[in-house]
Structure formats: structure tokens, C-alpha cells
Coordinates of C-alpha atoms in Angstrom, one line a residue:
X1 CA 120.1 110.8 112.4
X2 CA 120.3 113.3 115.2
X3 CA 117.7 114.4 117.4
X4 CA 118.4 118.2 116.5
X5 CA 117.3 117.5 113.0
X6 CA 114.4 116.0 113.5
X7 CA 111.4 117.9 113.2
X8 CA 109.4 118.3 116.7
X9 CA 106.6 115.2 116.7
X10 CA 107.7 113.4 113.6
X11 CA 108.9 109.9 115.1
X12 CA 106.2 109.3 117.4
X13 CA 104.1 109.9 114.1
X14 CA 106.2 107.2 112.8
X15 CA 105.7 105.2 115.9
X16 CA 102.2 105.7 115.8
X17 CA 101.9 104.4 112.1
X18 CA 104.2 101.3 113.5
X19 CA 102.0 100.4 115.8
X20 CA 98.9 100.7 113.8
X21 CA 100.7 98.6 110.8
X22 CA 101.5 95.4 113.5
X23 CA 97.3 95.9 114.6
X24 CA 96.4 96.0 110.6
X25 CA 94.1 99.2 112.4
X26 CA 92.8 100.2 109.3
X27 CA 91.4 103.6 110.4
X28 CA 94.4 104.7 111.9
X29 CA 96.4 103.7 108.7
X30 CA 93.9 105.7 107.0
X31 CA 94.5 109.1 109.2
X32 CA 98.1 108.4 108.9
X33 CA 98.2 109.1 105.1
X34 CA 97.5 112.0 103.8
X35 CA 94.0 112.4 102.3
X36 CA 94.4 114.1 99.0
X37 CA 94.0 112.5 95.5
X38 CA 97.6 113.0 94.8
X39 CA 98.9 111.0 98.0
X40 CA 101.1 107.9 96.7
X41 CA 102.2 104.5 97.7
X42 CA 104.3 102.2 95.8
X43 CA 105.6 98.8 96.1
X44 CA 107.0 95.9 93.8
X45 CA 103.1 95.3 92.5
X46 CA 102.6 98.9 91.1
X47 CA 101.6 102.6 92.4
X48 CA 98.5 103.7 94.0
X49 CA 97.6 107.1 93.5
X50 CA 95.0 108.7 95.8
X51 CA 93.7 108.3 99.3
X52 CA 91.2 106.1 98.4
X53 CA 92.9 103.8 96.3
X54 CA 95.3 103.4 99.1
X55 CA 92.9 102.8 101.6
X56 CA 90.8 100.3 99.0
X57 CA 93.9 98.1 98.8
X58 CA 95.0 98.3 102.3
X59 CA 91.5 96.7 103.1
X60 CA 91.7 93.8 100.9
X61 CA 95.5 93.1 101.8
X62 CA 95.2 92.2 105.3
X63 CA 98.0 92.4 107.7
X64 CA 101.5 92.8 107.5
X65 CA 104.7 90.6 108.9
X66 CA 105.7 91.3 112.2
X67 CA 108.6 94.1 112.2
X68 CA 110.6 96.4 114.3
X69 CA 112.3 99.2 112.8
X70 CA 116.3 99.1 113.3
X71 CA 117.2 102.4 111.3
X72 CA 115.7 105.5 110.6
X73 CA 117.2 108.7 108.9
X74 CA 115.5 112.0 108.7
X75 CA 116.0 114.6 106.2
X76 CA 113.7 117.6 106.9
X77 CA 113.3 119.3 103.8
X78 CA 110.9 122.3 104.8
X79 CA 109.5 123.6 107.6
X80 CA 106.5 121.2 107.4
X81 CA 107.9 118.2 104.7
X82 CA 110.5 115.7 105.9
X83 CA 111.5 113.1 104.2
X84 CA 112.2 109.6 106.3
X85 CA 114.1 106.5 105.2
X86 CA 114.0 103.1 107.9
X87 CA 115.3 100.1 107.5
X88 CA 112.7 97.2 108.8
X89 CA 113.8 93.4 110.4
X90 CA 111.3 90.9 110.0
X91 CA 110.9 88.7 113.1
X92 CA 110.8 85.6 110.6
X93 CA 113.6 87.1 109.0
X94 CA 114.7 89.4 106.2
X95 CA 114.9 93.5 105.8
X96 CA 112.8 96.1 104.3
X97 CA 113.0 99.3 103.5
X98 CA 110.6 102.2 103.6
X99 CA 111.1 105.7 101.6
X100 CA 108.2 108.2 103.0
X101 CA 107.7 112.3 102.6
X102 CA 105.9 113.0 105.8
X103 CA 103.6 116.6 105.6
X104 CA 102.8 118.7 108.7
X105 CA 99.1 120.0 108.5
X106 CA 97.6 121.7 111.5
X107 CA 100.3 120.4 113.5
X108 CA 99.8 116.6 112.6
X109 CA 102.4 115.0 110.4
X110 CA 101.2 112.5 107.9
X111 CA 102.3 110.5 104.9
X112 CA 102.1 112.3 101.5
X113 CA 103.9 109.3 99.1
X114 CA 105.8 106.3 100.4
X115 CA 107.1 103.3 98.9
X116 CA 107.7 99.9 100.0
X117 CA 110.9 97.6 99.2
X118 CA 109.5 94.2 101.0
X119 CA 112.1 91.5 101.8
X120 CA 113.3 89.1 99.5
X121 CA 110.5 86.5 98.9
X122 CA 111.7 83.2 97.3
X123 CA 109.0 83.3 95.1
X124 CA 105.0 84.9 95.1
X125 CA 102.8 82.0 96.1
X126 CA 99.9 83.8 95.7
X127 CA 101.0 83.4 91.5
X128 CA 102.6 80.4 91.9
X129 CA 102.5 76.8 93.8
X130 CA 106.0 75.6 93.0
X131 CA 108.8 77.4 90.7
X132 CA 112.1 76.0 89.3
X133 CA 114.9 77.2 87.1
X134 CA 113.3 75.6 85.5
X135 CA 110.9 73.5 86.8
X136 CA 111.2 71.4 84.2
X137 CA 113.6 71.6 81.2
X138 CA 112.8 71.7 77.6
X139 CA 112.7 68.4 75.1
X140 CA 113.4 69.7 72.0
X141 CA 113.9 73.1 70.0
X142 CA 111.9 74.8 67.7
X143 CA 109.5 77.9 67.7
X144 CA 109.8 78.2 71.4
X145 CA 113.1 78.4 72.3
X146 CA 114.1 79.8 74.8
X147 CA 110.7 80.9 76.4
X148 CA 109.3 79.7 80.0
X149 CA 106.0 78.8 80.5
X150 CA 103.7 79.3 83.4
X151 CA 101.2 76.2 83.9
X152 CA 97.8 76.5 85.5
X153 CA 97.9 74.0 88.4
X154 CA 95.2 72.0 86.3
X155 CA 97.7 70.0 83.8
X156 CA 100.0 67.2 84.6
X157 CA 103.3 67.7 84.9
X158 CA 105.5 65.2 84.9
X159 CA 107.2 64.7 88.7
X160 CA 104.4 66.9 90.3
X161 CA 100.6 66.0 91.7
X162 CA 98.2 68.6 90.0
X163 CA 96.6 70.8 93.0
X164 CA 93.3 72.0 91.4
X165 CA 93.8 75.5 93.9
X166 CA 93.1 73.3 96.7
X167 CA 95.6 72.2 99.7
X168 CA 93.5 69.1 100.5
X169 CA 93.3 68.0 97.0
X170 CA 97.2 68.9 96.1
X171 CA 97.5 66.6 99.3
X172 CA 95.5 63.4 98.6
X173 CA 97.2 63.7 94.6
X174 CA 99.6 61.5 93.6
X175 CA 102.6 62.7 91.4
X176 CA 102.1 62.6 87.7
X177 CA 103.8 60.2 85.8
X178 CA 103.7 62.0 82.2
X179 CA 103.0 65.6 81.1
X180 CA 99.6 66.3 79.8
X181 CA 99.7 66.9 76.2
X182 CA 99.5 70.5 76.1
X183 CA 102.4 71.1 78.0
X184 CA 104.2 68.2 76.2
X185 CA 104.1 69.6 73.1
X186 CA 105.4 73.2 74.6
X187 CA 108.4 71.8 76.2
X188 CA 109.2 69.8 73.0
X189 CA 109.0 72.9 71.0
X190 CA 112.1 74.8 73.0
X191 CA 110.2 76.0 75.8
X192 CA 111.0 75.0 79.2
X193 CA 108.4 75.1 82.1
X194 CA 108.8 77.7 85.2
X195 CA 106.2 76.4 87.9
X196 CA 102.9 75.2 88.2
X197 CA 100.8 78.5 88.9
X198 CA 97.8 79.3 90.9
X199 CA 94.2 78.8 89.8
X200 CA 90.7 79.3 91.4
X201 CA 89.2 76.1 92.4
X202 CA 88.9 73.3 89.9
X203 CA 88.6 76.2 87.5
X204 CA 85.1 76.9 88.5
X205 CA 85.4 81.1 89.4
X206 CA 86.1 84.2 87.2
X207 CA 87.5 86.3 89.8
X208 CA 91.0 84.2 90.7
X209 CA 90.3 85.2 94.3
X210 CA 91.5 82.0 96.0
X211 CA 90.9 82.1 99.8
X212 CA 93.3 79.2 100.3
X213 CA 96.7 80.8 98.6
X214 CA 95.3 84.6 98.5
X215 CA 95.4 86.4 95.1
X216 CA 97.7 87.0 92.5
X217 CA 98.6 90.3 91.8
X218 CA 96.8 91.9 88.6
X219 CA 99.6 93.8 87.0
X220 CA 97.7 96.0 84.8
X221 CA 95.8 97.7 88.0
X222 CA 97.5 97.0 91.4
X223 CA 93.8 97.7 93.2
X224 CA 92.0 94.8 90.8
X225 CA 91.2 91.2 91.0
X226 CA 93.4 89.4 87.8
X227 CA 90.6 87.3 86.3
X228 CA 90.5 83.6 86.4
X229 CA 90.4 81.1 86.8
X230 CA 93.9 81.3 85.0
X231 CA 94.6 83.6 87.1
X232 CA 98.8 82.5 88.3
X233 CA 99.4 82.3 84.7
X234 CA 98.3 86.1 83.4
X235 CA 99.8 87.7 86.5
X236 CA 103.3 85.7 86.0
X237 CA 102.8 86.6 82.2
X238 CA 102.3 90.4 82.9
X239 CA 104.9 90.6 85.6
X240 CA 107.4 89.1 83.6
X241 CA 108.3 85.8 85.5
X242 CA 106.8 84.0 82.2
X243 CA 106.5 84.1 78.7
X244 CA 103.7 81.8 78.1
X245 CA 100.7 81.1 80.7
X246 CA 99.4 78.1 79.9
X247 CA 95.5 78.1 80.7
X248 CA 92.2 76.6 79.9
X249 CA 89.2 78.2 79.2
X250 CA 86.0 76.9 80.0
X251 CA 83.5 80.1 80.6
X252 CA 86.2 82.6 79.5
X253 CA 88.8 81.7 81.8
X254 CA 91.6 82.8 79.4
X255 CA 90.1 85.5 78.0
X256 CA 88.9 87.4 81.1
X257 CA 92.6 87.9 83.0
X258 CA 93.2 88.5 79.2
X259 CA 91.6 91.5 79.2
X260 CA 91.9 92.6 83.0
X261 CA 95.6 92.6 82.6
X262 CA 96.0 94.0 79.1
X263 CA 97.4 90.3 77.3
X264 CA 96.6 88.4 74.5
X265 CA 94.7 85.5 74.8
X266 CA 93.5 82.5 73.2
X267 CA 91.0 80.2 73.1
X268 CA 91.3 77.5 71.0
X269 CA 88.8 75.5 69.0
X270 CA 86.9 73.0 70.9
X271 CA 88.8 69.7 70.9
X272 CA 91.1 71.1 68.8
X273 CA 94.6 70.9 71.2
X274 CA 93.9 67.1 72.8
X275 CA 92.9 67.6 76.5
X276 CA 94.7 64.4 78.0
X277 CA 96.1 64.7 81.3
X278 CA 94.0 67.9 82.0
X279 CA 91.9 67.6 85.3
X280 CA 88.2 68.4 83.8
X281 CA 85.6 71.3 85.0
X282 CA 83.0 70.8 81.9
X283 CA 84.4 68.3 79.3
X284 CA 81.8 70.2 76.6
X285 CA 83.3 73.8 76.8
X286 CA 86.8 72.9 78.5
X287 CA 89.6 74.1 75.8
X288 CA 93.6 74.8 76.2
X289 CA 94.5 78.3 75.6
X290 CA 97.4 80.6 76.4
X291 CA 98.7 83.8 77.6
X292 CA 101.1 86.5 76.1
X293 CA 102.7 89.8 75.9
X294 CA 102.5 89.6 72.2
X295 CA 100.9 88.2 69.6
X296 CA 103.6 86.5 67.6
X297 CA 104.3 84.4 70.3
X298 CA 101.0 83.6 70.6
X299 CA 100.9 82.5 67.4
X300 CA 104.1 80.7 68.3
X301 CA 102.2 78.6 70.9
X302 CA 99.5 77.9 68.9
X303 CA 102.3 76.4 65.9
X304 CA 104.1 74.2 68.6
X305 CA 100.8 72.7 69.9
X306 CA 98.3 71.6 66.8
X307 CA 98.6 68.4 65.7
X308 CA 98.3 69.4 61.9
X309 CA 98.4 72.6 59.8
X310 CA 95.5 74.6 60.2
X311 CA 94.1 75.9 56.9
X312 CA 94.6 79.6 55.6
X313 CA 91.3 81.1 54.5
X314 CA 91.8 82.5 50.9
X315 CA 90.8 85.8 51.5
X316 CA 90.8 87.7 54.8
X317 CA 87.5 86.7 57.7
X318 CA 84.7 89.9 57.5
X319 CA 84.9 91.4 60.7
X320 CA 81.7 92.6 61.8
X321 CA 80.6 94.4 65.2
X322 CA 78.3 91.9 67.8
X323 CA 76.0 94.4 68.4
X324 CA 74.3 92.5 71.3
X325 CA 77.5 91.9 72.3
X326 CA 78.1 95.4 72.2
X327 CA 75.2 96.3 74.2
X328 CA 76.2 94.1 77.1
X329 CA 79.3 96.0 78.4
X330 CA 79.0 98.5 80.5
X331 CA 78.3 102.4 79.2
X332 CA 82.1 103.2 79.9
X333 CA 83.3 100.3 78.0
X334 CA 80.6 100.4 74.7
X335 CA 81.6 104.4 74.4
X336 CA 85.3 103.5 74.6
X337 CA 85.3 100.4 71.9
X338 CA 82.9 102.6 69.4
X339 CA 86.0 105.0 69.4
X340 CA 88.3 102.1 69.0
X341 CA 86.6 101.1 65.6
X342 CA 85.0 103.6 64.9
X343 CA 82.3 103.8 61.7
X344 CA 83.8 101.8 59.0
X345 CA 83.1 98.3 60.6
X346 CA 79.7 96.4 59.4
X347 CA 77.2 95.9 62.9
X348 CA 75.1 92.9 63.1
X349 CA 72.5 91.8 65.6
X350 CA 72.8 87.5 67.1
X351 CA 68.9 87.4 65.5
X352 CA 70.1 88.4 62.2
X353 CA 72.6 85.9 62.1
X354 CA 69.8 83.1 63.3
X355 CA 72.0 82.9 66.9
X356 CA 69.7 82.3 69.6
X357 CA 69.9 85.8 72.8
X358 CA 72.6 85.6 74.8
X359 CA 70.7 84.9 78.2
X360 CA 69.4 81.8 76.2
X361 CA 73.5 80.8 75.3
X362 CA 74.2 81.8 79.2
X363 CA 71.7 79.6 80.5
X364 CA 72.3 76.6 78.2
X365 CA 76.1 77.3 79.0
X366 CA 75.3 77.7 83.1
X367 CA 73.6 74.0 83.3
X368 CA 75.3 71.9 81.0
X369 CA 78.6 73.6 83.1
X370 CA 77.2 72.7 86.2
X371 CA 76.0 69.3 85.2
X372 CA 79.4 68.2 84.1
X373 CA 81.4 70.0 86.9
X374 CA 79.2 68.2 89.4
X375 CA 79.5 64.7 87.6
X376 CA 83.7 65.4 87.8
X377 CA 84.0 66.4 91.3
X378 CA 81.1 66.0 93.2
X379 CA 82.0 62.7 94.4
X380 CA 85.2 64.4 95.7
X381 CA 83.5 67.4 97.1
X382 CA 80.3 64.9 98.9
X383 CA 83.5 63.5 100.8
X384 CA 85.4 66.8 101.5
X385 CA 82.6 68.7 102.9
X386 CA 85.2 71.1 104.5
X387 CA 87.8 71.4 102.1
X388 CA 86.4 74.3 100.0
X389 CA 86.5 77.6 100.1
X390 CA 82.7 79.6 100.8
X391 CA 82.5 80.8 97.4
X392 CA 83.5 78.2 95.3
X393 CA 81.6 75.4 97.5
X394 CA 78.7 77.5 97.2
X395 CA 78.6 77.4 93.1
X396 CA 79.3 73.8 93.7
X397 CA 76.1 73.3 95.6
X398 CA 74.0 75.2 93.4
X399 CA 75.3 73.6 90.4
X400 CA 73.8 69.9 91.8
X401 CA 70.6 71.7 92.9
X402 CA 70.3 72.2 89.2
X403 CA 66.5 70.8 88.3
X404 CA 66.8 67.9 86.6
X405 CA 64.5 68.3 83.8
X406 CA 66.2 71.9 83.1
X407 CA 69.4 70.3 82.8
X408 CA 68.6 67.4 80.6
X409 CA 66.5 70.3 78.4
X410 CA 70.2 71.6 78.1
X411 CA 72.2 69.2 77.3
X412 CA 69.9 68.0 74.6
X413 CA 70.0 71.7 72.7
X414 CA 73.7 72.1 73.3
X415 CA 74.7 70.2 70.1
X416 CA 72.1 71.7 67.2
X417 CA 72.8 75.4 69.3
X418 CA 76.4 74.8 68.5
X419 CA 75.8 73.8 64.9
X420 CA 73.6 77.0 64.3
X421 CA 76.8 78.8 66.4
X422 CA 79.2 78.0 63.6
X423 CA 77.4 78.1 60.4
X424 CA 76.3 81.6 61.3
X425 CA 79.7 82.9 61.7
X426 CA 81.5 80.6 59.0
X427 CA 83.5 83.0 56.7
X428 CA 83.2 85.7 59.0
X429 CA 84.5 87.2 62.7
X430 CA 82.7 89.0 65.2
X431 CA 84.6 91.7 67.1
X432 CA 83.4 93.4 70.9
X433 CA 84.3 94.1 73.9
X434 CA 86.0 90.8 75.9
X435 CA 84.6 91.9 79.2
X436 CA 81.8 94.4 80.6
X437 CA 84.6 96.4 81.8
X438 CA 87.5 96.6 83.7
X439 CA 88.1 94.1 86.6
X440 CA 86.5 94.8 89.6
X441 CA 88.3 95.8 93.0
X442 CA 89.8 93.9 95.3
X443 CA 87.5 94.8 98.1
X444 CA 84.8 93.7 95.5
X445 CA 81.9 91.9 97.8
X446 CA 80.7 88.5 96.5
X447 CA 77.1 90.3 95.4
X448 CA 79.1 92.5 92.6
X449 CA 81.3 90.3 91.9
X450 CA 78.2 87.3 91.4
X451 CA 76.9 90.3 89.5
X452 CA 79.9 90.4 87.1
X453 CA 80.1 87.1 86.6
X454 CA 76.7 86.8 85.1
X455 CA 77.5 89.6 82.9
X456 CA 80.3 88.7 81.8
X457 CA 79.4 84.8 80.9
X458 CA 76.8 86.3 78.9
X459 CA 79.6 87.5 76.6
X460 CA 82.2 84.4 76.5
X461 CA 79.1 82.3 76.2
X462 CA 78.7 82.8 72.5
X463 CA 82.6 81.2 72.1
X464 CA 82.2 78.4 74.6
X465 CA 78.8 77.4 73.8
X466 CA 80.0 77.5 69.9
X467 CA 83.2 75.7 70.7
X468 CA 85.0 79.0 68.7
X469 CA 88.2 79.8 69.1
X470 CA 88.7 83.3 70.6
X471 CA 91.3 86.4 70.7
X472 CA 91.2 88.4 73.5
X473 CA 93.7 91.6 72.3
X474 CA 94.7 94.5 74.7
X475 CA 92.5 97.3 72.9
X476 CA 90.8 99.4 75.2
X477 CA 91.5 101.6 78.4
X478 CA 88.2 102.4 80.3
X479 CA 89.2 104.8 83.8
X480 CA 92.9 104.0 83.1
X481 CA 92.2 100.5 83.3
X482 CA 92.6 97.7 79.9
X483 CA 89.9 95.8 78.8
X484 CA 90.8 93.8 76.1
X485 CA 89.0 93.5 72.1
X486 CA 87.5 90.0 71.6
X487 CA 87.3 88.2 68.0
X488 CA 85.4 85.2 67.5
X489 CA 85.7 83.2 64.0
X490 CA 84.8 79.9 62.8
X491 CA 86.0 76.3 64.1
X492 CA 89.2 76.0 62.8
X493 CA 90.2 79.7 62.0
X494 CA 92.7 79.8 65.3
X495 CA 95.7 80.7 63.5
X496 CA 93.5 83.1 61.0
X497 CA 92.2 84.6 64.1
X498 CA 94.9 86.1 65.8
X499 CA 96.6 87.6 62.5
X500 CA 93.1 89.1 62.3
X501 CA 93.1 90.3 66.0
X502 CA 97.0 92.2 64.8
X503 CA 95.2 93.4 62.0
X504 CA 92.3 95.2 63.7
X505 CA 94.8 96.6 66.0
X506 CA 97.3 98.1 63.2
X507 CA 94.9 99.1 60.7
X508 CA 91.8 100.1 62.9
X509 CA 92.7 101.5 66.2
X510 CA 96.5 101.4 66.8
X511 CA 97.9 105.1 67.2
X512 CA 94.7 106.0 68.7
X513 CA 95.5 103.2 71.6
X514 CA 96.8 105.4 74.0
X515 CA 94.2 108.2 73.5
X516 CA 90.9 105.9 73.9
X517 CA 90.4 106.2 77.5
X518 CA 86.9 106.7 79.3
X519 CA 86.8 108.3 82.6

């Protein structure tokens, strides 16, 4: 680069920005892009397309590493547009590179598109906790060869303490001497394991915000939260560092990054996968599940890990609309699934089926959590009154402030309201929307995003409370965002259930997937 080809006023532009990145000054970074709904920034986690989206994720990212620019090359391409390469150094090592079009408006130049190459990172810890190649290597072969598996940092692994999302708990946690059975019966199918992956604490959040590890990207919408709490395992699964995330899902755990990031998901019949050497959140709802790109090797998972063969239903489930279930996504979301069946489908109400409101399955769902979550951990958390993060201790806290007598009332209707669960929906499968909606933003405050949680338990409560196993499919796009189709059979119907799930997609919706989308 020369001087005499650089336009007049661009590098102390670039200085400015610079020094504005190293301060995180968020309202300078916000002048020094352009603001137009076409500006662009791009990086290895996805593109950002408009002013505000950029400024949305800049918020929630936080600082930067500490830099100093050793190369910079201009190319002025008009009068007023330049475009500007420079090579960063890291002061704790490593290079990056940044590739911006600078514009010149009313004699200010600014950033119209830019993207990001970072430095090499050995590995994403906000996705993962410890990665091998492979972590650990397969047993056996079968249905699984040759596939890696991400495991949610709740399962033993043999060689490795189980972290639960929290430093002070990975610290005080011995190394496992044995797999838990889920993964067992993975690796002794043909699949090996990758890492141990990142989940919100001791399972109990939806978000997979973690404040201790920070949060894994969502790689269906660069500016969203993932989901969780198995939230490392969908974001390795959708960025392609894993085939299989193995999860659990308690309140919806697989199912909601299921649908944030556009996977299949599963949620298997209560008790059916054994639960040994799984670290518990609520024994009475806590079931294994896993995450995919696709659904044959969904089904895959499901073959290496039941005990026995699960029976084929002679004739194909009835799938019938949830209409309440309907009704409780957001307007967005209800206009874009009615486009994705469309008419054909039968619609049924919970009270026609004899199923109790779905506040009442929330509620019975909230305490009976809470109850058990406090029995497993509050001993722990009474003698760590420091060690978790604001949120999480908070739900903690409120879960053993629980009144008594409303909790016992609970737990005594659990088992006759999951009887009447499954004999309403035996020989049949309910189909809706998996969330409210897309996942929320990053910057979401912890008042929406108490909000969505509440909404969106009332949905996965009808599964967990039921002890169902449960599809999450990539269906719908609401505002360019997925939110996944959920189908919910009868106990036992697993394998049944996601050939359904493939069948609703091919025969009812599939080329009209790209064209359902609600702005």
C-alpha cells in the first residue's frame, strides 16, 4: 500500500474503528458501520445482514482480543468505496484477517460489508468442554459406523468427571470409571465420541446461555440463543463438528435447540433408553434423546440404543392437529404451520381427547420438576452458595420455595395424569408447532426470555408430563428463522414416530418447505 492510493481520511477511519474495537465502545462501533439494512458482516458463525442485526450481536458478544494491525492494503475502487484488507496479530498470539468495503458519505467513511477470519482456535469452548480425535474411540461396529457423537456434559464418560455446566462442580468431580449407558451403547454401535459438550446448568434452563463458558453458537441464526439445555450438542450437530448430539430432555431440552437450529430431535419414551450414569435434573420427566442432520440417522441412534425391538404398528399412527397446541405459538408461527399442513389433517382440542389444559400439565410439570431438582442438587447448591450463575441459582431458589402442600398435590396427580396422557393418544399422533417461535435474541433480557420459557413448557409439557416420545422435525421458517414440527405418539411408538415425522414432511409439506416463510 502507498500513501498516494489511499483515499484522503480512510486509515484514521480505520484507526478510529481500531480503537473503538480494543474499548468494545459500542456506539462508536455502531457509527462506524454503515446504517442501512443491506450493510453486512460475516464471520465463521454465519452473516449478519443489516445495521441492526449487527449492532444486536455486537451487544451480546462482548469484547474482542487484544490486537494491533501489522498489514493493511487499500484498493480504492471509486471515488467514495475502497476496499481494505489487514492482517491482525493477537497479543496472546495468532493472526487474523479482516476483508472490509469502506463508503464515503458526507465526507465520513464507514463500513458497508466486512468479514472476519478469527485466528485459529483449538477448539470452540463455548460448544464444547473437552474434544479429542476422538475423545474416545468406538467398541464395536454396526449401524453407527463411522459417525462422532457430541455428549452433553451430563453423562459419564469413561476417563472424564461429568461438569454439569459448572467450573466448581467439574472441579470437585471425580473421573468416571464407566460410560453411562447411553453413550455405551453408541460407541459399541461404530460410533466414536468427539467431546463432552456444553450444557446450561445441571440441565435446569431452555435458553443454553451459560454465564460461566458463554454461549454456543446457534447455527441456524447467527443473532439467536441455540436452545438448551442441550445446547453444545445442537450447535456441534449443525456446525458440522458432530453427527450425533447426545442430549436429554427433561422440559424439552432436545426438542427446543431442535427446532431453533433447524435438526431433528428425539425424545424418547420415558424409561425407555436406561438412564445409569446420567447425573439427574427430575428423575420423573428426565429421558435420553439425540440430535441430527437427518432423520435416518436418527433412527440409526435410536436402533443402536434400545434394549429390544420396538413394535411396528400395523397400520400407520392418525396424525391429528393439537389445536391448543396450535393456539399457543405465536401468530407468526400458527399462520406459518397452517400453510405447512394445510386442510387435509383432522384438528382436535386436549378436552376432546379427556387431556387436562395445558397450564394444568405446565404447573404439575413446574413442581414435580422443581421438587426433584431440589432433592438432587440442593444439598450441593446449600454448600456452594456462590457457585451458580444469577439465572440458574435463581430457578433453583424458587423451585425449594415451592409450597409444600402444592407440591405434594403434584406429585400425587402426576401418575393417573400420565395414564389419561397415553390412553388418549394410543393409536394416534398429535402434530404442532415444537416452539412458540423462533429462538429469541441474544440480547434477549431475562424478563422475555422468563416469558418464553413459560410458553414454551406449556407445549413440551404434554410429552414430558406423558412420558411420550417426541419428534422435533425442521418444518417451518417464521422471519427467515426454523422452528421445527413436533409429533407426539404413544409410549413405545419411538421408532414409528420419526418414520411418521419423514412422512409428514414428504407427503404433506416438503416442496413447499422453502416457500413457507412468515415475515
Amino acid at each position: 500500500m502507498t500513501d498516494r492510493t489511499t483515499p484522503d481520511g480512510l486509515l484514521e477511519a480505520l484507526d478510529a474503528y481500531e480503537t473503538a474495537l480494543m474499548a468494545n465502545d459500542l456506539d462508536a462501533l455502531d457509527d462506524a458501520f454503515v446504517d442501512a439494512p443491506d450493510t453486512m458482516r460475516g464471520d465463521d458463525r454465519g452473516l449478519l445482514v443489516g445495521h441492526d442485526a449487527i449492532s444486536a450481536f455486537r451487544g451480546a458478544r462482548g469484547g474482542v482480543a487484544t490486537r494491533t494491525l501489522t498489514r493493511v492494503e487499500v484498493r480504492p475502487l471509486a471515488e467514495d468505496l475502497a476496499l481494505v484488507v489487514s492482517v491482525s496479530a493477537f497479543t496472546a498470539g495468532g493472526n487474523g484477517l479482516q476483508t472490509q468495503l469502506w463508503r464515503r458519505t458526507d465526507g465520513t467513511w464507514r463500513i458497508a460489508a466486512a468479514h472476519v477470519t478469527g485466528r485459529t482456535k483449538a477448539f470452540d469452548t463455548t460448544i464444547w468442554r473437552v474434544v479429542g480425535d476422538p475423545l474416545v474411540p468406538t467398541t464395536g461396529s454396526g449401524p453407527l459406523d463411522c459417525t462422532t457423537v457430541a455428549v452433553k456434559d451430563l453423562y459419564a464418560v469413561a476417563g472424564h468427571a461429568v461438569g454439569a455446566g459448572n467450573p466448581t462442580y467439574l472441579r470437585e468431580s471425580a473421573p468416571q470409571a464407566a460410560s453411562a449407558a447411553a453413550v455405551a451403547s453408541l460407541l459399541a454401535a461404530g460410533a466414536s465420541i468427539r467431546g463432552i459438550a456444553r450444557t446450561d446448568e445441571f440441565a435446569y434452563n431452555l435458553t443454553g446461555r451459560n454465564e460461566h463458558h458463554g454461549t454456543p453458537p446457534n447455527g441456524a441464526v447467527a443473532t439467536a440463543l441455540p436452545g438448551g439445555s442441550s445446547s453444545g450438542s445442537a450447535s456441534a450437530v449443525r456446525l458440522g463438528t458432530a453427527d450425533i448430539g447426545l442430549g436429554t430432555d427433561t422440559a424439552g431440552s432436545v426438542r427446543v435447540p431442535a427446532s431453533y437450529q433447524g435438526l431433528w430431535g428425539l425424545r424418547t419414551t420415558h424409561d425407555l433408553i436406561p438412564r445409569d450414569g446420567l447425573l439427574p435434573l427430575a428423575p420423573s420427566f428426565d429421558t435420553v434423546g439425540w440430535l441430527t442432520r437427518d432423520a435416518d440417522l436418527l433412527g440409526r441412534a435410536l436402533h443402536a440404543s434400545v434394549p429390544v425391538a420396538l413394535p411396528d404398528p400395523d397400520t400407520a399412527p392418525a396424525v391429528t392437529v393439537a389445536a391448543d397446541l396450535v393456539a399457543a405459538a405465536d401468530a407468526t408461527t400458527q399462520e406459518a404451520f397452517r400453510a405447512f399442513v394445510g386442510e387435509d389433517l383432522p384438528v382436535v382440542t386436549l378436552a376432546e381427547l379427556g387431556i387436562p389444559p395445558l397450564e394444568d400439565l405446565r404447573e404439575t410439570m413446574r413442581l414435580v420438576q422443581a421438587a426433584e431438582a431440589t432433592a438432587a442438587h440442593g444439598p450441593w447448591i446449600a454448600a456452594h452458595p456462590a457457585a451458580l450463575s444469577a439465572v440458574v441459582g435463581d430457578r433453583f431458589a424458587a423451585a425449594a420455595a415451592n409450597p409444600p402442600a402444592e407440591v405434594a398435590a403434584a406429585v400425587a396427580r402426576l401418575d393417573d395424569l400420565r395414564q389419561t396422557i397415553r390412553q388418549a393418544l394410543d393409536g394416534s399422533v398429535l402434530v404442532f408447532p415444537t416452539t412458540p417461535g423462533p429462538a429469541p435474541a441474544l440480547t434477549a433480557d431475562t424478563v422475555e426470555l422468563e416469558r418464553t420459557r413459560t410458553a414454551t413448557t406449556a407445549m413440551t409439557a404434554l410429552a414430558s408430563v406423558g412420558g411420550l416420545p417426541a419428534v422435533s422435525a425442521p418444518g417451518l421458517s417464521v422471519g427467515g428463522a426454523p422452528v421445527g414440527i413436533s409429533l407426539v405418539g404413544a409410549p413405545g411408538t419411538d421408532r414409528a414416530l420419526v418414520r411418521t415425522a419423514e412422512r409428514v414432511l414428504r407427503d404433506g409439506a416438503e416442496p413447499r418447505l422453502q416457500s413457507v416463510s412468515v415475515d
